[in-house]
Amino acid sequence: MRRREDDPAGSASGAGSAQEPALQPKGGLPVRSARKVQEFLDENFTRKLALADMAAVCGLSPYHFMRAFSRTFGMPPHQYVIDLRLDFAERLLAESRMTIADIAHLAGFSSQSHFTTLMKKYRQTTPLQARVGKLNAKIR
């Protein structure tokens, strides 16, 4: 389950958590459009994405897309992309020996500093703390 924008406790717990779109809430995206944009984001979250690119997948203006997306997924598109990037980065931290800077780059963050700042903000931990925590969990 993904974090709602108004939930200060943080984001989805665990890597790979997928947000299921609501069944066409009033003012939200149609189910087919929601699936299309979800697939688009799952395939492209590591690259720089413009709101217009996401809106084009659904055939909507950026303004209407943003409102409909937020109603459907419970968070704005930008937050959804950040959650995808953080989920991916957390998997890499746990499963690889790559440097944190390389993981930040692969996950689509502009820098290691940007990655660390967002990880602290939304997951209440730093990348290094997350990596050490995952390693300690494997040892137990």
Coordinates of N, CA, C and O in Angstrom, one line a residue:
M1 N 0.8 -1.2 0.0 CA 0.0 0.0 0.0 C 0.9 1.2 0.0 O 1.8 1.3 0.7
R2 N 0.6 2.2 -0.8 CA 1.4 3.4 -0.9 C 1.0 4.4 0.1 O -0.2 4.5 0.5
R3 N 1.9 5.3 0.4 CA 1.6 6.4 1.3 C 0.7 7.4 0.6 O 0.9 7.8 -0.5
R4 N -0.3 7.9 1.4 CA -1.1 9.0 0.9 C -0.3 10.3 1.2 O 0.5 10.4 2.1
E5 N -0.6 11.3 0.4 CA 0.1 12.6 0.5 C -0.1 13.2 1.9 O 0.8 13.8 2.4
D6 N -1.2 12.9 2.5 CA -1.5 13.5 3.8 C -1.0 12.7 5.0 O -1.2 13.0 6.1
D7 N -0.3 11.6 4.7 CA 0.2 10.7 5.7 C 1.7 11.0 6.0 O 2.5 10.7 5.2
P8 N 2.0 11.6 7.1 CA 3.3 12.0 7.5 C 4.2 10.8 7.9 O 5.4 11.0 8.0
A9 N 3.7 9.7 8.1 CA 4.4 8.6 8.6 C 5.4 8.0 7.6 O 6.2 7.1 7.9
G10 N 5.3 8.4 6.3 CA 6.3 7.8 5.4 C 5.6 7.1 4.3 O 4.4 7.1 4.1
S11 N 6.4 6.4 3.5 CA 5.8 5.8 2.3 C 5.5 4.3 2.5 O 5.5 3.8 3.6
A12 N 5.4 3.7 1.4 CA 5.1 2.2 1.4 C 6.2 1.5 2.1 O 7.3 1.8 1.9
S13 N 5.8 0.5 2.8 CA 6.8 -0.3 3.5 C 7.2 -1.5 2.5 O 6.3 -2.1 1.9
G14 N 8.5 -1.7 2.5 CA 9.0 -2.8 1.6 C 9.2 -2.4 0.2 O 8.5 -1.5 -0.3
A15 N 10.1 -3.0 -0.4 CA 10.4 -2.7 -1.8 C 9.3 -3.4 -2.7 O 8.8 -4.4 -2.4
G16 N 9.1 -2.8 -3.8 CA 8.2 -3.4 -4.8 C 6.8 -3.3 -4.5 O 5.9 -4.0 -5.1
S17 N 6.4 -2.4 -3.6 CA 5.0 -2.2 -3.3 C 4.4 -1.5 -4.5 O 4.8 -0.5 -4.9
A18 N 3.3 -2.1 -5.0 CA 2.6 -1.5 -6.2 C 1.3 -0.8 -5.8 O 0.5 -1.4 -5.0
Q19 N 1.1 0.3 -6.3 CA -0.2 1.0 -6.0 C -1.2 0.5 -7.0 O -1.0 0.6 -8.2
E20 N -2.3 0.0 -6.5 CA -3.4 -0.4 -7.4 C -4.3 0.8 -7.5 O -4.7 1.5 -6.5
P21 N -4.6 1.2 -8.8 CA -5.5 2.3 -9.0 C -6.9 2.0 -8.4 O -7.4 0.9 -8.4
A22 N -7.5 3.1 -7.9 CA -8.9 2.9 -7.4 C -9.8 2.7 -8.6 O -9.5 3.1 -9.7
L23 N -10.9 2.0 -8.4 CA -11.8 1.7 -9.5 C -12.6 2.9 -9.9 O -13.6 3.2 -9.4
Q24 N -12.0 3.7 -10.8 CA -12.5 4.9 -11.4 C -13.3 5.7 -10.4 O -14.5 5.9 -10.5
P25 N -12.5 6.4 -9.5 CA -13.2 7.3 -8.6 C -13.7 8.5 -9.3 O -13.3 8.8 -10.4
K26 N -14.7 9.2 -8.7 CA -15.2 10.4 -9.4 C -14.1 11.4 -9.7 O -13.4 11.8 -8.8
G27 N -14.0 11.8 -10.9 CA -13.0 12.7 -11.3 C -11.6 12.1 -11.5 O -10.7 12.8 -11.8
G28 N -11.5 10.7 -11.4 CA -10.3 10.0 -11.6 C -10.1 9.5 -13.0 O -10.9 9.8 -13.9
L29 N -9.0 8.8 -13.2 CA -8.7 8.2 -14.5 C -9.6 7.0 -14.8 O -9.8 6.2 -13.8
P30 N -10.0 6.8 -16.0 CA -10.7 5.5 -16.3 C -9.7 4.4 -16.1 O -8.4 4.5 -16.1
V31 N -10.2 3.2 -15.7 CA -9.3 2.0 -15.4 C -8.3 1.8 -16.5 O -7.1 1.6 -16.2
R32 N -8.7 1.8 -17.7 CA -7.7 1.5 -18.8 C -6.6 2.6 -18.8 O -5.4 2.2 -19.0
S33 N -6.9 3.8 -18.7 CA -5.9 4.9 -18.7 C -5.0 4.8 -17.5 O -3.8 5.0 -17.6
A34 N -5.6 4.4 -16.3 CA -4.8 4.2 -15.1 C -3.8 3.1 -15.3 O -2.6 3.3 -14.9
R35 N -4.2 2.0 -15.9 CA -3.3 0.9 -16.2 C -2.2 1.3 -17.2 O -1.0 1.0 -17.0
K36 N -2.6 2.0 -18.2 CA -1.6 2.5 -19.2 C -0.5 3.4 -18.6 O 0.7 3.2 -18.9
V37 N -1.0 4.4 -17.8 CA 0.0 5.3 -17.2 C 0.8 4.6 -16.2 O 2.0 4.8 -16.0
Q38 N 0.3 3.6 -15.5 CA 1.0 2.9 -14.5 C 2.1 2.0 -15.2 O 3.3 2.0 -14.7
E39 N 1.8 1.4 -16.3 CA 2.8 0.6 -17.0 C 3.9 1.6 -17.6 O 5.0 1.2 -17.5
F40 N 3.5 2.7 -18.1 CA 4.4 3.7 -18.6 C 5.4 4.1 -17.5 O 6.6 4.2 -17.7
L41 N 4.9 4.4 -16.3 CA 5.7 4.9 -15.2 C 6.6 3.7 -14.7 O 7.8 4.0 -14.4
D42 N 6.1 2.5 -14.7 CA 6.9 1.4 -14.2 C 8.1 1.1 -15.2 O 9.1 0.7 -14.8
E43 N 7.9 1.4 -16.5 CA 9.0 1.2 -17.4 C 9.9 2.4 -17.6 O 11.0 2.3 -18.0
N44 N 9.5 3.6 -17.2 CA 10.2 4.8 -17.4 C 10.6 5.7 -16.2 O 11.1 6.8 -16.4
F45 N 10.4 5.1 -15.0 CA 10.6 6.0 -13.8 C 12.0 6.4 -13.6 O 12.3 7.4 -12.9
T46 N 13.0 5.7 -14.2 CA 14.4 6.1 -14.0 C 14.9 7.2 -14.9 O 15.9 7.7 -14.7
R47 N 14.0 7.6 -15.8 CA 14.5 8.8 -16.7 C 13.7 10.0 -16.3 O 12.7 9.9 -15.5
K48 N 14.1 11.1 -16.8 CA 13.5 12.4 -16.5 C 12.1 12.4 -17.2 O 12.0 12.2 -18.4
L49 N 11.0 12.6 -16.4 CA 9.7 12.6 -16.9 C 9.0 13.9 -16.8 O 9.0 14.5 -15.7
A50 N 8.4 14.4 -17.8 CA 7.6 15.6 -17.8 C 6.2 15.3 -17.5 O 5.7 14.2 -18.0
L51 N 5.4 16.1 -16.9 CA 4.0 15.9 -16.6 C 3.3 15.8 -18.0 O 2.4 14.9 -18.1
A52 N 3.7 16.5 -19.0 CA 3.1 16.4 -20.3 C 3.3 15.1 -20.9 O 2.4 14.6 -21.6
D53 N 4.4 14.4 -20.7 CA 4.7 13.1 -21.2 C 3.7 12.1 -20.6 O 3.1 11.2 -21.3
M54 N 3.5 12.2 -19.3 CA 2.6 11.3 -18.6 C 1.1 11.5 -19.0 O 0.4 10.6 -19.3
A55 N 0.8 12.8 -19.2 CA -0.6 13.2 -19.6 C -0.9 12.7 -21.0 O -2.0 12.2 -21.3
A56 N 0.2 12.7 -21.9 CA 0.0 12.3 -23.2 C -0.4 10.8 -23.3 O -1.1 10.4 -24.2
V57 N 0.1 10.0 -22.4 CA -0.3 8.6 -22.3 C -1.8 8.4 -22.2 O -2.3 7.4 -22.8
C58 N -2.4 9.3 -21.5 CA -3.9 9.2 -21.2 C -4.7 10.1 -22.2 O -5.9 10.1 -22.1
G59 N -4.0 10.9 -23.0 CA -4.7 11.8 -23.9 C -5.4 13.0 -23.1 O -6.4 13.4 -23.6
L60 N -4.8 13.4 -22.0 CA -5.3 14.5 -21.3 C -4.4 15.7 -21.2 O -3.2 15.5 -21.5
S61 N -4.9 16.8 -20.9 CA -4.0 18.0 -20.6 C -3.3 17.7 -19.3 O -3.8 17.0 -18.5
P62 N -2.1 18.3 -19.2 CA -1.4 18.1 -17.9 C -2.2 18.5 -16.7 O -2.2 17.8 -15.7
Y63 N -3.0 19.6 -16.7 CA -3.8 20.0 -15.6 C -4.8 18.9 -15.2 O -4.9 18.5 -14.1
H64 N -5.6 18.4 -16.2 CA -6.6 17.4 -16.0 C -6.0 16.1 -15.6 O -6.5 15.4 -14.7
F65 N -4.8 15.8 -16.2 CA -4.2 14.5 -15.8 C -3.7 14.6 -14.4 O -3.9 13.6 -13.6
M66 N -3.1 15.6 -13.9 CA -2.7 15.7 -12.5 C -3.8 15.5 -11.6 O -3.7 14.8 -10.6
R67 N -4.9 16.2 -11.8 CA -6.1 16.0 -10.9 C -6.6 14.6 -10.9 O -6.9 14.0 -9.9
A68 N -6.8 14.0 -12.1 CA -7.3 12.7 -12.2 C -6.4 11.7 -11.6 O -6.8 10.7 -11.0
F69 N -5.1 11.8 -11.9 CA -4.1 10.9 -11.4 C -4.1 10.9 -9.8 O -4.1 9.8 -9.2
S70 N -4.1 12.1 -9.3 CA -4.1 12.2 -7.8 C -5.4 11.6 -7.2 O -5.3 10.9 -6.1
R71 N -6.5 11.7 -7.8 CA -7.7 11.1 -7.3 C -7.6 9.6 -7.4 O -8.1 8.8 -6.6
T72 N -7.0 9.1 -8.5 CA -7.0 7.6 -8.7 C -6.0 7.0 -7.8 O -6.2 5.9 -7.3
F73 N -4.8 7.5 -7.7 CA -3.7 6.9 -7.0 C -3.4 7.4 -5.6 O -2.6 6.9 -4.9
G74 N -4.1 8.5 -5.2 CA -4.0 9.0 -3.9 C -2.8 9.9 -3.6 O -2.5 10.2 -2.5
M75 N -2.1 10.2 -4.7 CA -0.9 11.1 -4.6 C -0.6 11.7 -5.9 O -1.1 11.1 -7.0
P76 N 0.1 12.8 -6.0 CA 0.4 13.4 -7.3 C 1.4 12.5 -8.1 O 2.1 11.7 -7.5
P77 N 1.4 12.7 -9.4 CA 2.4 11.9 -10.2 C 3.8 12.0 -9.8 O 4.5 11.0 -9.7
H78 N 4.3 13.2 -9.4 CA 5.6 13.3 -9.0 C 6.0 12.5 -7.7 O 7.0 11.8 -7.7
Q79 N 5.1 12.4 -6.8 CA 5.3 11.6 -5.6 C 5.3 10.1 -5.9 O 6.0 9.3 -5.4
Y80 N 4.4 9.7 -6.9 CA 4.3 8.3 -7.3 C 5.7 7.9 -7.9 O 6.2 6.8 -7.6
V81 N 6.2 8.8 -8.8 CA 7.5 8.5 -9.4 C 8.6 8.4 -8.3 O 9.5 7.5 -8.4
I82 N 8.6 9.3 -7.4 CA 9.6 9.3 -6.3 C 9.5 7.9 -5.6 O 10.5 7.3 -5.3
D83 N 8.3 7.5 -5.3 CA 8.1 6.2 -4.6 C 8.7 5.1 -5.4 O 9.3 4.1 -4.9
L84 N 8.4 5.1 -6.7 CA 9.0 4.0 -7.6 C 10.5 4.0 -7.5 O 11.1 3.0 -7.4
R85 N 11.1 5.2 -7.6 CA 12.5 5.3 -7.6 C 13.1 4.8 -6.2 O 14.1 4.1 -6.2
L86 N 12.5 5.2 -5.1 CA 12.9 4.8 -3.8 C 12.8 3.3 -3.6 O 13.7 2.6 -3.1
D87 N 11.7 2.7 -4.1 CA 11.5 1.3 -4.0 C 12.6 0.5 -4.8 O 13.2 -0.4 -4.3
F88 N 12.9 1.0 -6.0 CA 14.0 0.4 -6.8 C 15.3 0.6 -6.1 O 16.1 -0.4 -6.0
A89 N 15.6 1.8 -5.6 CA 16.9 2.0 -5.0 C 17.1 1.1 -3.7 O 18.1 0.6 -3.5
E90 N 16.0 1.0 -3.0 CA 16.1 0.1 -1.8 C 16.4 -1.3 -2.1 O 17.1 -2.0 -1.4
R91 N 15.8 -1.8 -3.2 CA 16.1 -3.2 -3.7 C 17.6 -3.3 -4.0 O 18.2 -4.2 -3.7
L92 N 18.1 -2.3 -4.8 CA 19.5 -2.3 -5.1 C 20.4 -2.2 -3.9 O 21.5 -2.9 -3.9
L93 N 20.0 -1.4 -2.9 CA 20.8 -1.3 -1.7 C 20.9 -2.6 -1.0 O 22.0 -3.0 -0.5
A94 N 19.8 -3.4 -1.0 CA 19.8 -4.7 -0.3 C 20.4 -5.8 -1.1 O 21.0 -6.7 -0.5
E95 N 20.3 -5.7 -2.4 CA 20.8 -6.9 -3.2 C 22.1 -6.7 -3.9 O 22.5 -7.7 -4.6
S96 N 22.7 -5.5 -3.9 CA 23.9 -5.4 -4.7 C 25.0 -4.7 -3.8 O 24.7 -4.2 -2.7
R97 N 26.2 -4.7 -4.4 CA 27.3 -4.0 -3.7 C 27.7 -2.7 -4.4 O 28.8 -2.2 -4.3
M98 N 26.8 -2.3 -5.3 CA 27.0 -1.0 -6.0 C 27.1 0.1 -5.0 O 26.6 0.1 -3.9
T99 N 27.9 1.2 -5.5 CA 28.0 2.4 -4.6 C 26.7 3.1 -4.6 O 25.8 2.9 -5.5
I100 N 26.5 3.8 -3.5 CA 25.2 4.6 -3.3 C 25.1 5.6 -4.5 O 24.0 5.8 -5.0
A101 N 26.2 6.2 -4.9 CA 26.1 7.2 -6.0 C 25.6 6.5 -7.3 O 24.8 7.0 -8.0
D102 N 26.1 5.3 -7.6 CA 25.7 4.5 -8.8 C 24.2 4.1 -8.7 O 23.5 4.2 -9.6
I103 N 23.8 3.7 -7.5 CA 22.4 3.4 -7.3 C 21.5 4.6 -7.5 O 20.5 4.6 -8.1
A104 N 21.9 5.8 -7.0 CA 21.2 7.0 -7.1 C 21.0 7.3 -8.6 O 19.9 7.7 -9.1
H105 N 22.1 7.2 -9.4 CA 22.0 7.4 -10.8 C 21.1 6.5 -11.5 O 20.3 6.9 -12.3
L106 N 21.2 5.2 -11.2 CA 20.4 4.2 -11.9 C 18.9 4.3 -11.6 O 18.1 4.0 -12.4
A107 N 18.6 4.8 -10.4 CA 17.2 5.0 -9.9 C 16.6 6.2 -10.5 O 15.4 6.4 -10.3
G108 N 17.4 7.1 -11.1 CA 16.8 8.3 -11.7 C 17.0 9.6 -10.9 O 16.4 10.6 -11.2
F109 N 17.7 9.5 -9.8 CA 17.9 10.7 -9.0 C 19.0 11.6 -9.6 O 20.0 11.0 -10.2
S110 N 19.0 12.9 -9.4 CA 20.0 13.7 -10.1 C 21.3 13.6 -9.5 O 22.3 13.9 -10.1
S111 N 21.4 13.2 -8.2 CA 22.7 13.1 -7.5 C 22.5 12.2 -6.3 O 21.4 11.9 -5.9
Q112 N 23.6 11.8 -5.7 CA 23.6 11.0 -4.5 C 23.0 11.8 -3.4 O 22.2 11.3 -2.5
S113 N 23.3 13.1 -3.3 CA 22.7 14.0 -2.3 C 21.2 14.1 -2.5 O 20.5 14.1 -1.4
H114 N 20.7 14.2 -3.7 CA 19.3 14.3 -3.9 C 18.6 13.0 -3.4 O 17.5 13.0 -2.8
F115 N 19.2 11.9 -3.8 CA 18.7 10.6 -3.3 C 18.6 10.5 -1.8 O 17.6 10.1 -1.2
T116 N 19.7 10.9 -1.1 CA 19.8 10.8 0.3 C 18.7 11.7 0.9 O 18.0 11.4 1.9
T117 N 18.6 12.9 0.4 CA 17.6 13.9 0.9 C 16.2 13.3 0.8 O 15.4 13.4 1.8
L118 N 15.8 12.8 -0.3 CA 14.5 12.2 -0.5 C 14.3 11.0 0.3 O 13.2 10.7 0.9
M119 N 15.3 10.1 0.4 CA 15.2 8.9 1.2 C 14.9 9.3 2.7 O 14.1 8.7 3.4
K120 N 15.7 10.3 3.2 CA 15.5 10.7 4.6 C 14.1 11.3 4.8 O 13.4 11.1 5.8
K121 N 13.6 12.1 3.8 CA 12.3 12.7 3.9 C 11.2 11.7 3.9 O 10.2 11.8 4.7
Y122 N 11.2 10.8 3.0 CA 10.1 9.8 2.8 C 10.2 8.5 3.4 O 9.2 7.8 3.6
R123 N 11.4 8.1 3.7 CA 11.6 6.7 4.4 C 12.3 6.8 5.7 O 12.5 5.8 6.4
Q124 N 12.6 8.1 6.2 CA 13.1 8.3 7.5 C 14.4 7.5 7.8 O 14.7 7.1 8.9
T125 N 15.2 7.3 6.7 CA 16.5 6.7 6.9 C 17.4 7.1 5.7 O 16.9 7.6 4.7
T126 N 18.7 7.0 5.9 CA 19.6 7.3 4.8 C 19.9 6.0 4.0 O 19.6 4.9 4.5
P127 N 20.4 6.2 2.8 CA 20.7 5.0 2.0 C 21.7 4.1 2.8 O 21.5 2.8 2.7
L128 N 22.7 4.6 3.4 CA 23.7 3.8 4.1 C 23.0 3.1 5.3 O 23.2 1.9 5.5
Q129 N 22.2 3.8 6.0 CA 21.4 3.1 7.1 C 20.5 2.0 6.6 O 20.4 0.9 7.2
A130 N 19.9 2.2 5.5 CA 19.0 1.2 4.9 C 19.8 0.0 4.5 O 19.4 -1.1 4.7
R131 N 21.0 0.2 3.9 CA 21.9 -0.9 3.4 C 22.3 -1.7 4.6 O 22.3 -2.9 4.6
V132 N 22.8 -1.0 5.7 CA 23.3 -1.7 6.9 C 22.1 -2.5 7.5 O 22.3 -3.6 8.0
G133 N 21.0 -1.9 7.6 CA 19.8 -2.5 8.1 C 19.4 -3.8 7.4 O 19.1 -4.8 8.0
K134 N 19.5 -3.7 6.1 CA 19.2 -4.9 5.2 C 20.2 -6.0 5.4 O 19.9 -7.2 5.5
L135 N 21.5 -5.6 5.5 CA 22.6 -6.6 5.8 C 22.4 -7.2 7.1 O 22.5 -8.5 7.2
N136 N 22.1 -6.5 8.1 CA 21.9 -7.0 9.5 C 20.7 -8.0 9.5 O 20.7 -9.0 10.2
A137 N 19.7 -7.6 8.8 CA 18.5 -8.5 8.7 C 18.8 -9.8 8.0 O 18.3 -10.9 8.4
K138 N 19.7 -9.8 7.0 CA 20.1 -11.1 6.4 C 20.9 -12.0 7.3 O 20.8 -13.2 7.2
I139 N 21.7 -11.3 8.1 CA 22.6 -12.1 9.0 C 21.8 -12.8 10.1 O 22.2 -13.9 10.5
R140 N 20.8 -12.2 10.6 CA 20.0 -12.8 11.7 C 19.3 -14.0 11.3 O 18.9 -14.6 10.5

